[in-house]
PDB file of C-alpha atoms in Angstrom:
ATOM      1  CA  UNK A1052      44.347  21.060  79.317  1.00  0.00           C
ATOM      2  CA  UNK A1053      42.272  19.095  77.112  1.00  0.00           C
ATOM      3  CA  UNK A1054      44.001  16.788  74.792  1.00  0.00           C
ATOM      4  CA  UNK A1055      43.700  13.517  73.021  1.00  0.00           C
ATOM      5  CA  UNK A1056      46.989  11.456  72.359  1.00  0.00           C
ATOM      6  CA  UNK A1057      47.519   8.841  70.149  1.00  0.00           C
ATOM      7  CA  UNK A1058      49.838   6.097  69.456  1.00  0.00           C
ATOM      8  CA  UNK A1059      51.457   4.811  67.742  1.00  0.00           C
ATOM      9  CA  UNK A1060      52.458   7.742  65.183  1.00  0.00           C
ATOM     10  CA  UNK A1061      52.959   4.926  62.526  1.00  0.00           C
ATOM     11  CA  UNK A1062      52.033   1.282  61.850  1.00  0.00           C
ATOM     12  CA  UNK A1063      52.795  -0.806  59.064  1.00  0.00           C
ATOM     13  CA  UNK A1064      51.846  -4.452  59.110  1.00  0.00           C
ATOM     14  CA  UNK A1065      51.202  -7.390  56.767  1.00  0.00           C
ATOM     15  CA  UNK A1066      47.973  -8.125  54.584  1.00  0.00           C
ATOM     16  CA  UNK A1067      46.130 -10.009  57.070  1.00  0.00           C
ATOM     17  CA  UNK A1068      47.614  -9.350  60.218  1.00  0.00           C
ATOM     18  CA  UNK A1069      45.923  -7.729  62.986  1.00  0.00           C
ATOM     19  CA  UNK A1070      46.742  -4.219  65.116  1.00  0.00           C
ATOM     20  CA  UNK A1071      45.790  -1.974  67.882  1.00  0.00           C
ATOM     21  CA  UNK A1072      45.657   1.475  67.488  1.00  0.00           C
ATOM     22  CA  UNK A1073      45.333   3.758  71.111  1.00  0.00           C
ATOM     23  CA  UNK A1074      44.294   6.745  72.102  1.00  0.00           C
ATOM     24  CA  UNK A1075      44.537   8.648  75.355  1.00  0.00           C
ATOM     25  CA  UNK A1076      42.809  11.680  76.432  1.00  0.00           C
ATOM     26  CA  UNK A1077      42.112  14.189  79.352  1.00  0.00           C
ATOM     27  CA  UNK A1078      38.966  15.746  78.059  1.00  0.00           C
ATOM     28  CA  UNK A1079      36.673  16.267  80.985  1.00  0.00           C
ATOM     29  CA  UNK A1080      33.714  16.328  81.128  1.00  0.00           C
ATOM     30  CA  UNK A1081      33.266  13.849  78.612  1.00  0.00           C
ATOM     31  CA  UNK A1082      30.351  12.956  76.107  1.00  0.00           C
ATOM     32  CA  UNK A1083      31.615  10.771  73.443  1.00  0.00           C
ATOM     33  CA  UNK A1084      34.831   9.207  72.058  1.00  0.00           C
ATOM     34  CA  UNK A1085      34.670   8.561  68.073  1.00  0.00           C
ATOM     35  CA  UNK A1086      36.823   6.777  65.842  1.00  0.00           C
ATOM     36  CA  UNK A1087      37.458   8.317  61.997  1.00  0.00           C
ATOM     37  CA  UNK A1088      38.924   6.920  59.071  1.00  0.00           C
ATOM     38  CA  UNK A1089      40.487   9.193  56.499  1.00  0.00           C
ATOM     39  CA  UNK A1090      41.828   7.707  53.615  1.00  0.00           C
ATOM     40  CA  UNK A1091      44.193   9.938  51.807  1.00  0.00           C
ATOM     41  CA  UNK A1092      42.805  13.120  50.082  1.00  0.00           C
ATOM     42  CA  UNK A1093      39.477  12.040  51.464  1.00  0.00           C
ATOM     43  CA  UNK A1094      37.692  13.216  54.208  1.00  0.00           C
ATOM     44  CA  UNK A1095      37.229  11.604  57.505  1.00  0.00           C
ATOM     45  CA  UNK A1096      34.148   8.829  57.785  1.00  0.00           C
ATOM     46  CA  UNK A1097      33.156   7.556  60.866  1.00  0.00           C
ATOM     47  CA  UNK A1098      33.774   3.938  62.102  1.00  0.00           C
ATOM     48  CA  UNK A1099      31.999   4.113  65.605  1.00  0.00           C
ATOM     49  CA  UNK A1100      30.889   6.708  68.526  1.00  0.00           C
ATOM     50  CA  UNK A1101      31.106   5.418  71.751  1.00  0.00           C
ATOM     51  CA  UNK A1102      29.392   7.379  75.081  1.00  0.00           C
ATOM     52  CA  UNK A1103      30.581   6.985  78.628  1.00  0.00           C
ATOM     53  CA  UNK A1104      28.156   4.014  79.481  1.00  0.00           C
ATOM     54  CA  UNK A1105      29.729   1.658  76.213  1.00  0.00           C
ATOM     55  CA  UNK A1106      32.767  -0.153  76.803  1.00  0.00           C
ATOM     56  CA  UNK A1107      32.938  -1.845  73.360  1.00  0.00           C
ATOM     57  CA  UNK A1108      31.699  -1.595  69.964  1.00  0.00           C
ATOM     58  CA  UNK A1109      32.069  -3.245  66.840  1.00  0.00           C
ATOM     59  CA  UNK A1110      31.649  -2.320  63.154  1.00  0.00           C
ATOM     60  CA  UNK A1111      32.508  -5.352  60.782  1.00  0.00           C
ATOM     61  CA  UNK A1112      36.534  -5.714  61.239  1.00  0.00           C
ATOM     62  CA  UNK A1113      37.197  -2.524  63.411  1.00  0.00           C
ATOM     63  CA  UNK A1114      36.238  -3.101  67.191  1.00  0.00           C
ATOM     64  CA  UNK A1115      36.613  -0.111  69.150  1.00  0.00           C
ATOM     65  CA  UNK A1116      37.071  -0.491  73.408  1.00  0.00           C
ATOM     66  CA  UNK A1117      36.554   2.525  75.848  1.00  0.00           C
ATOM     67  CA  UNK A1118      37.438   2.557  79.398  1.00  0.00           C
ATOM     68  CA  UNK A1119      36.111   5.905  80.745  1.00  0.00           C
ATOM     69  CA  UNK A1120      38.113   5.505  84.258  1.00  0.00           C
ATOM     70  CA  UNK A1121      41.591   5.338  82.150  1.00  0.00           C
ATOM     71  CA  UNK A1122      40.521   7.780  79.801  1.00  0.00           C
ATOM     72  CA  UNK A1123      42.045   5.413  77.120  1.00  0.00           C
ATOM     73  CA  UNK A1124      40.666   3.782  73.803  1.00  0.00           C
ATOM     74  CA  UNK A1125      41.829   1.171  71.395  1.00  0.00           C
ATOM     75  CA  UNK A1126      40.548   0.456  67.814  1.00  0.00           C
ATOM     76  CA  UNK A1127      41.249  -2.896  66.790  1.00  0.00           C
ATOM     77  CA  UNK A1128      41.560  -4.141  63.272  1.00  0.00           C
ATOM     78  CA  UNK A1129      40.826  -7.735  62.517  1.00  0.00           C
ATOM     79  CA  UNK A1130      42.825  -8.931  59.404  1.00  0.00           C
ATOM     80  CA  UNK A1131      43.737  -6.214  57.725  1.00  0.00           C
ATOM     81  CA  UNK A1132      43.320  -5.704  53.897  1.00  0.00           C
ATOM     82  CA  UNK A1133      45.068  -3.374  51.744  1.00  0.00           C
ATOM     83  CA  UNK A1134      42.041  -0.807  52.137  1.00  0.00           C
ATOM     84  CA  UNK A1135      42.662  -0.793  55.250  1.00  0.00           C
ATOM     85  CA  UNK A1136      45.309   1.807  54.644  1.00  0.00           C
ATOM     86  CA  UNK A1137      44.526   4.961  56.086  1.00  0.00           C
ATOM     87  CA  UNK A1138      44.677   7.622  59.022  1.00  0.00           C
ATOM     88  CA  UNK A1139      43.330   6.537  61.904  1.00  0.00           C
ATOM     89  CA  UNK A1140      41.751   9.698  64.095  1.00  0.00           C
ATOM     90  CA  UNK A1141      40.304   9.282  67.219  1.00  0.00           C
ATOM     91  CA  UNK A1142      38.123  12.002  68.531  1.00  0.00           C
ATOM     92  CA  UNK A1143      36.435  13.205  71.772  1.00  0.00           C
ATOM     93  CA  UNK A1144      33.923  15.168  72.462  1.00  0.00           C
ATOM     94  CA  UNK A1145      32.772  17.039  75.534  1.00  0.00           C
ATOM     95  CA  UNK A1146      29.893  18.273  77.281  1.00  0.00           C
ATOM     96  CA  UNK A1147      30.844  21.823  78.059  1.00  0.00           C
ATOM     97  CA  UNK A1148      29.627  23.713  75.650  1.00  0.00           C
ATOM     98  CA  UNK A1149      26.360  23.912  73.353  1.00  0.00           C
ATOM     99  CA  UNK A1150      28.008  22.584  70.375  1.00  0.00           C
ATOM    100  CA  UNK A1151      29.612  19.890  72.256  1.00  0.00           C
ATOM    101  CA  UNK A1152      33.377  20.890  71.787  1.00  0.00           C
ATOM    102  CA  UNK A1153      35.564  18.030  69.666  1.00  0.00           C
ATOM    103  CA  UNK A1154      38.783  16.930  70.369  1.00  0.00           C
ATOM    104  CA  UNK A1155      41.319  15.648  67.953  1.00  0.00           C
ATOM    105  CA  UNK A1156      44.064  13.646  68.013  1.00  0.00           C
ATOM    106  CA  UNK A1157      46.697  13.698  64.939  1.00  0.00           C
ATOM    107  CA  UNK A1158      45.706  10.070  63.848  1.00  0.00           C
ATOM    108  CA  UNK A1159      47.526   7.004  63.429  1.00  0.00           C
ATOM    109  CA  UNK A1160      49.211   6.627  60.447  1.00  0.00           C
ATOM    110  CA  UNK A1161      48.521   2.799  58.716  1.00  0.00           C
ATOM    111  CA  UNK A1162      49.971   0.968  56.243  1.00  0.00           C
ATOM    112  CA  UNK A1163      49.130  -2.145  55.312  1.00  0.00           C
ATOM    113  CA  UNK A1164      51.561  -4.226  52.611  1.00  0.00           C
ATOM    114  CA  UNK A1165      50.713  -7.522  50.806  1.00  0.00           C
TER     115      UNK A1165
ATOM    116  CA  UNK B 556      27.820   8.811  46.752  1.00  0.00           C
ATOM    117  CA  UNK B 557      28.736  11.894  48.548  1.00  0.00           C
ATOM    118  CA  UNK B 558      26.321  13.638  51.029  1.00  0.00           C
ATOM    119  CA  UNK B 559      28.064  16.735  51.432  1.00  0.00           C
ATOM    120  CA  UNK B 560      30.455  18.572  48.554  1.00  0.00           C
ATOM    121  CA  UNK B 561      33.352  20.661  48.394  1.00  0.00           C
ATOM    122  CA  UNK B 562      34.330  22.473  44.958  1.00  0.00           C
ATOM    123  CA  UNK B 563      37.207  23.031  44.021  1.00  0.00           C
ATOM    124  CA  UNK B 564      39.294  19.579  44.918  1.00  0.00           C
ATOM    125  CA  UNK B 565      42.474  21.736  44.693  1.00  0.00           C
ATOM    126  CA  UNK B 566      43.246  24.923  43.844  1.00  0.00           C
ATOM    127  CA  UNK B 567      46.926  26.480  43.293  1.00  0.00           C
ATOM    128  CA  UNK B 568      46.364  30.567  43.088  1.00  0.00           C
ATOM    129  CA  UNK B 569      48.713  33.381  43.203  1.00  0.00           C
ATOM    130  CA  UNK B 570      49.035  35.884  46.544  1.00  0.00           C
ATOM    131  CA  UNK B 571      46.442  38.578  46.938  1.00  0.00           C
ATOM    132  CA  UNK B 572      43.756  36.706  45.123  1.00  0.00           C
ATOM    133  CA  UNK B 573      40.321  36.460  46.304  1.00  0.00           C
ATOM    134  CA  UNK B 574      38.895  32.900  46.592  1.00  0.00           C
ATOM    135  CA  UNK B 575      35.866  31.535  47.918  1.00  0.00           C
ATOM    136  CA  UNK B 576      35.820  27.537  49.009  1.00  0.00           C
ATOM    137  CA  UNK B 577      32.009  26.113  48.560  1.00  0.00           C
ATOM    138  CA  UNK B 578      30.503  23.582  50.534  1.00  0.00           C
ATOM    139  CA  UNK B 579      26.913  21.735  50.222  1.00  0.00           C
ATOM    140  CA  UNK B 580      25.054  18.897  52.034  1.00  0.00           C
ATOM    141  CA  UNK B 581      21.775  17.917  51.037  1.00  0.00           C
ATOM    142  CA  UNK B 582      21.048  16.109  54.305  1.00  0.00           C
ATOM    143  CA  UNK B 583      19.342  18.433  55.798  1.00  0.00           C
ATOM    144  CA  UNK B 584      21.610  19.347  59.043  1.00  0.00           C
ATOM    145  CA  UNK B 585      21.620  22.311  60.602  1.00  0.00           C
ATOM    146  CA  UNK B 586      24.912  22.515  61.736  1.00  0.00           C
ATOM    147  CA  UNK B 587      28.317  23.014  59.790  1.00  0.00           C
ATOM    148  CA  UNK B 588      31.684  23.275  60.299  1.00  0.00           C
ATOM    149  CA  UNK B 589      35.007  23.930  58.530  1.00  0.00           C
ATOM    150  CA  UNK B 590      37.814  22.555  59.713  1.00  0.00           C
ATOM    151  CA  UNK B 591      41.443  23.409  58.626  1.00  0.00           C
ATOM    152  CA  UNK B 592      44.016  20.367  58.166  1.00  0.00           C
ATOM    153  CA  UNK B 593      48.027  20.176  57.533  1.00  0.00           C
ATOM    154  CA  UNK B 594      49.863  17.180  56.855  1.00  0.00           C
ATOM    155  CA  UNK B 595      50.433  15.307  60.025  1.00  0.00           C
ATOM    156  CA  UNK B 596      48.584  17.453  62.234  1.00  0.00           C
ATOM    157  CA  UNK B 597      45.582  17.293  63.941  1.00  0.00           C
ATOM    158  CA  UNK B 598      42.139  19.098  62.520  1.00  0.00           C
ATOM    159  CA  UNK B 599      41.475  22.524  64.095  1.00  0.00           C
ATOM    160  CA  UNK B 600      38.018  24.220  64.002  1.00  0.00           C
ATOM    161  CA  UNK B 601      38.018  27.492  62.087  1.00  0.00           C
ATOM    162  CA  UNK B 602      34.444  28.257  61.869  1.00  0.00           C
ATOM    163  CA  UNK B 603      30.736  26.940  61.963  1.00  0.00           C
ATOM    164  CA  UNK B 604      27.385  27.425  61.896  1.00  0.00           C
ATOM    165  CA  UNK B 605      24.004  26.084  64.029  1.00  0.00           C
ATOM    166  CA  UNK B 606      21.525  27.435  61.156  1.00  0.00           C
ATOM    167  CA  UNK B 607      20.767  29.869  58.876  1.00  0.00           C
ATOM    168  CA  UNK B 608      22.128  33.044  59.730  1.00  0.00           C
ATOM    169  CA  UNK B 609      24.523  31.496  62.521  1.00  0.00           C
ATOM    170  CA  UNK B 610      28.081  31.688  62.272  1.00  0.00           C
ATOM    171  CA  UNK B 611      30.683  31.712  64.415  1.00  0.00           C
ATOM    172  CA  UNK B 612      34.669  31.420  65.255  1.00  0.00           C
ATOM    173  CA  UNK B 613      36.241  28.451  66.040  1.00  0.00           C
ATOM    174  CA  UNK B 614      39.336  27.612  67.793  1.00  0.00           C
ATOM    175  CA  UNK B 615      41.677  28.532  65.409  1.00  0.00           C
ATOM    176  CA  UNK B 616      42.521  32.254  64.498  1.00  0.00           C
ATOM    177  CA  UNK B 617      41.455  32.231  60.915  1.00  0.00           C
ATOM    178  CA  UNK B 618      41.371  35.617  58.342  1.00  0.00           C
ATOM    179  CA  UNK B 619      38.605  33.378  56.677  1.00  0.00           C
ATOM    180  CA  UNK B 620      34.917  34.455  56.630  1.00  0.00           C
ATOM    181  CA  UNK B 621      31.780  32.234  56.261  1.00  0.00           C
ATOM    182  CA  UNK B 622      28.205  32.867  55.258  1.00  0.00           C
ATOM    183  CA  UNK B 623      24.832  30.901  55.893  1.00  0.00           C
ATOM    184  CA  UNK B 624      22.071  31.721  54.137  1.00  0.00           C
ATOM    185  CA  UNK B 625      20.786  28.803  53.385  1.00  0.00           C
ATOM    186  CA  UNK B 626      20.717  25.666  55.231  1.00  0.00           C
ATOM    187  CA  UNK B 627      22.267  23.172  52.782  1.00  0.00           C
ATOM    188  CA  UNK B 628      25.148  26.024  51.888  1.00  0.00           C
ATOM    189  CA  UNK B 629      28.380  27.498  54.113  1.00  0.00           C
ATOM    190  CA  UNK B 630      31.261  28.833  51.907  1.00  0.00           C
ATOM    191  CA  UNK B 631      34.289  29.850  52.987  1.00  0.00           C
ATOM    192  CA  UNK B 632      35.868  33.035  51.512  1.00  0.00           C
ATOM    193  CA  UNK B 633      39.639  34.501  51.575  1.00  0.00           C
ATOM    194  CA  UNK B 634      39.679  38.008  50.624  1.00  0.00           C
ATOM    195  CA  UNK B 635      43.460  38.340  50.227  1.00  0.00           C
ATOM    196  CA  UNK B 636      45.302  35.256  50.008  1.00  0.00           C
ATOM    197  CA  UNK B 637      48.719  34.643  51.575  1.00  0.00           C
ATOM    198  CA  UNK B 638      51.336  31.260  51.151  1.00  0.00           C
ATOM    199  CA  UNK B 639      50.374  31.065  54.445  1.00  0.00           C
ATOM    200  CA  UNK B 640      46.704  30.435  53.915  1.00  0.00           C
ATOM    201  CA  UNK B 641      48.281  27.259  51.689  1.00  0.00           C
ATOM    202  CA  UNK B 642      46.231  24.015  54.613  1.00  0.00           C
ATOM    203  CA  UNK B 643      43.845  21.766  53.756  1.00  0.00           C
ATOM    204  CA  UNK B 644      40.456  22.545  54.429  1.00  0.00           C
ATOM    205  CA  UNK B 645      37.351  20.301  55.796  1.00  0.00           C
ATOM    206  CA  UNK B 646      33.898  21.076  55.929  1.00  0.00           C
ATOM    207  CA  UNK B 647      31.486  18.547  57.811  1.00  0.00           C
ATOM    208  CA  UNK B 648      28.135  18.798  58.986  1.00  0.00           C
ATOM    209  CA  UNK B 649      25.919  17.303  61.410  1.00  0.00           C
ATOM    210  CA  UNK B 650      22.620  17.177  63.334  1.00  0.00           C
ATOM    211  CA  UNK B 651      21.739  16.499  67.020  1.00  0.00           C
ATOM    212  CA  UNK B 652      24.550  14.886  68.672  1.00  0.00           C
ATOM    213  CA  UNK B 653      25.066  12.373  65.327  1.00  0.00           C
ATOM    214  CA  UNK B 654      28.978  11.978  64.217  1.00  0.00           C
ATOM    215  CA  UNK B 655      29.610  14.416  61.725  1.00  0.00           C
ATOM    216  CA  UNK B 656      30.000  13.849  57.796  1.00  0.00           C
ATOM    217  CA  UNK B 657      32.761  15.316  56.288  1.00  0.00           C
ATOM    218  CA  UNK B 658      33.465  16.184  52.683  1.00  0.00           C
ATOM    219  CA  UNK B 659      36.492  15.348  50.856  1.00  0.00           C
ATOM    220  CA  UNK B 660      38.464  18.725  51.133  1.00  0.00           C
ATOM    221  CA  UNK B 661      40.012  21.124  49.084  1.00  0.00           C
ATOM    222  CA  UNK B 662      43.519  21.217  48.980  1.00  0.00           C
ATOM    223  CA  UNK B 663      44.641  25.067  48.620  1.00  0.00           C
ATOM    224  CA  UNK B 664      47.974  26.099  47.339  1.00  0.00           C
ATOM    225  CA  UNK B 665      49.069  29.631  47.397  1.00  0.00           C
ATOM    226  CA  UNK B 666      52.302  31.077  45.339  1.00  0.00           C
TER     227      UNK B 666
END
């Protein structure tokens, strides 16, 4: 069964600090992995698409890491601000089917304090 | 600014009423999606469209219908609706295999 896990369910952490988020999937075949941040009552926006062949990518603070033999992903966040706090969805999709079928995990939950 | 609208934000309506969810992008993309989204939970695919005149189910058993008769538009439309209808709902589109934009939602409430 397809599926994309993600951990942890929850994070808070300090103004400043820095965190991993990871996600874990079993989508096969696979196309892409994506990372989304929705901030609340907002809609998702993307941070960074990553395809099999690209093990890291970066996009200002948020570095995202793929290894496609694992089938896991990290998003890292490089000291975190206040705006930082958001859901964290990561997102796969797979090469079955025309539209290129998405996969999504419930998100990571962040909150960051002062 | 906003590539891609949803009208209302929120909406709180009583059981058995008709409603209709819009959703516009002015980007140009030929495909769209909505997307339905509860608290915690991950987003499900309800319906979407590769062009004009192309709609189809998604994963999630919805009583929802869409329309697309023109590119840049793909409501959504209840024709009876239940407290259990009460979700958020997404609508995103996208073209080629680009990540796809999303608009801001509309929160629905039914009583």
């Amino acid at each position: 069964k397809n599926q994309v896990e993600q951990s942890p369910q929850s994070l808070i952490i300090l103004e400043g600090k820095n965190c991993t988020l990871q996600c874990n999937y079993t989508v096969s075949p696979f196309s892409n992995l994506r990372w989304y941040k929705q901030d609340t009552g907002r809609g998702p926006v993307s941070l960074t698409i990553m395809t099999f062949s690209e093990n890291t990518k970066s996009n200002g603070r948020y570095t995202a890491t793929l290894d496609a033999d694992t089938k896991q992903s990290s998003l890292h966040i490089t000291a975190s601000q206040l705006s930082d706090s958001a859901s964290y969805i990561c997102v796969v999709s797979d090469r079955g089917s025309t539209l290129g079928r998405l996969y999504f995990g419930r998100g990571t939950q962040l909150t960051v304090w002062p | 600014e906003a590539d891609i609208y949803q009208t209302p934000r929120y909406l709180v309506i009583g059981t058995g009423k008709k409603i209709t969810l819009e959703c516009s992008q002015t980007m140009g993309h030929d495909k769209m999606y909505w997307y339905q989204q509860d608290p915690g939970m991950e987003l499900h695919l309800i319906h979407y469209s590769y062009g004009v005149n192309s709609t189809e189910k998604g994963d999630l058993s919805s009583e929802s219908t869409v329309s697309r008769i023109r590119t840049e538009h793909f409501p959504l439309t209840l024709e009876s609706a239940r407290p259990s209808h009460t979700s958020q709902y997404l609508c995103a589109s996208s073209t080629a295999d680009q990540p796809q934009h999303f608009g801001d939602g509309t929160r629905l409430s039914i009583l």
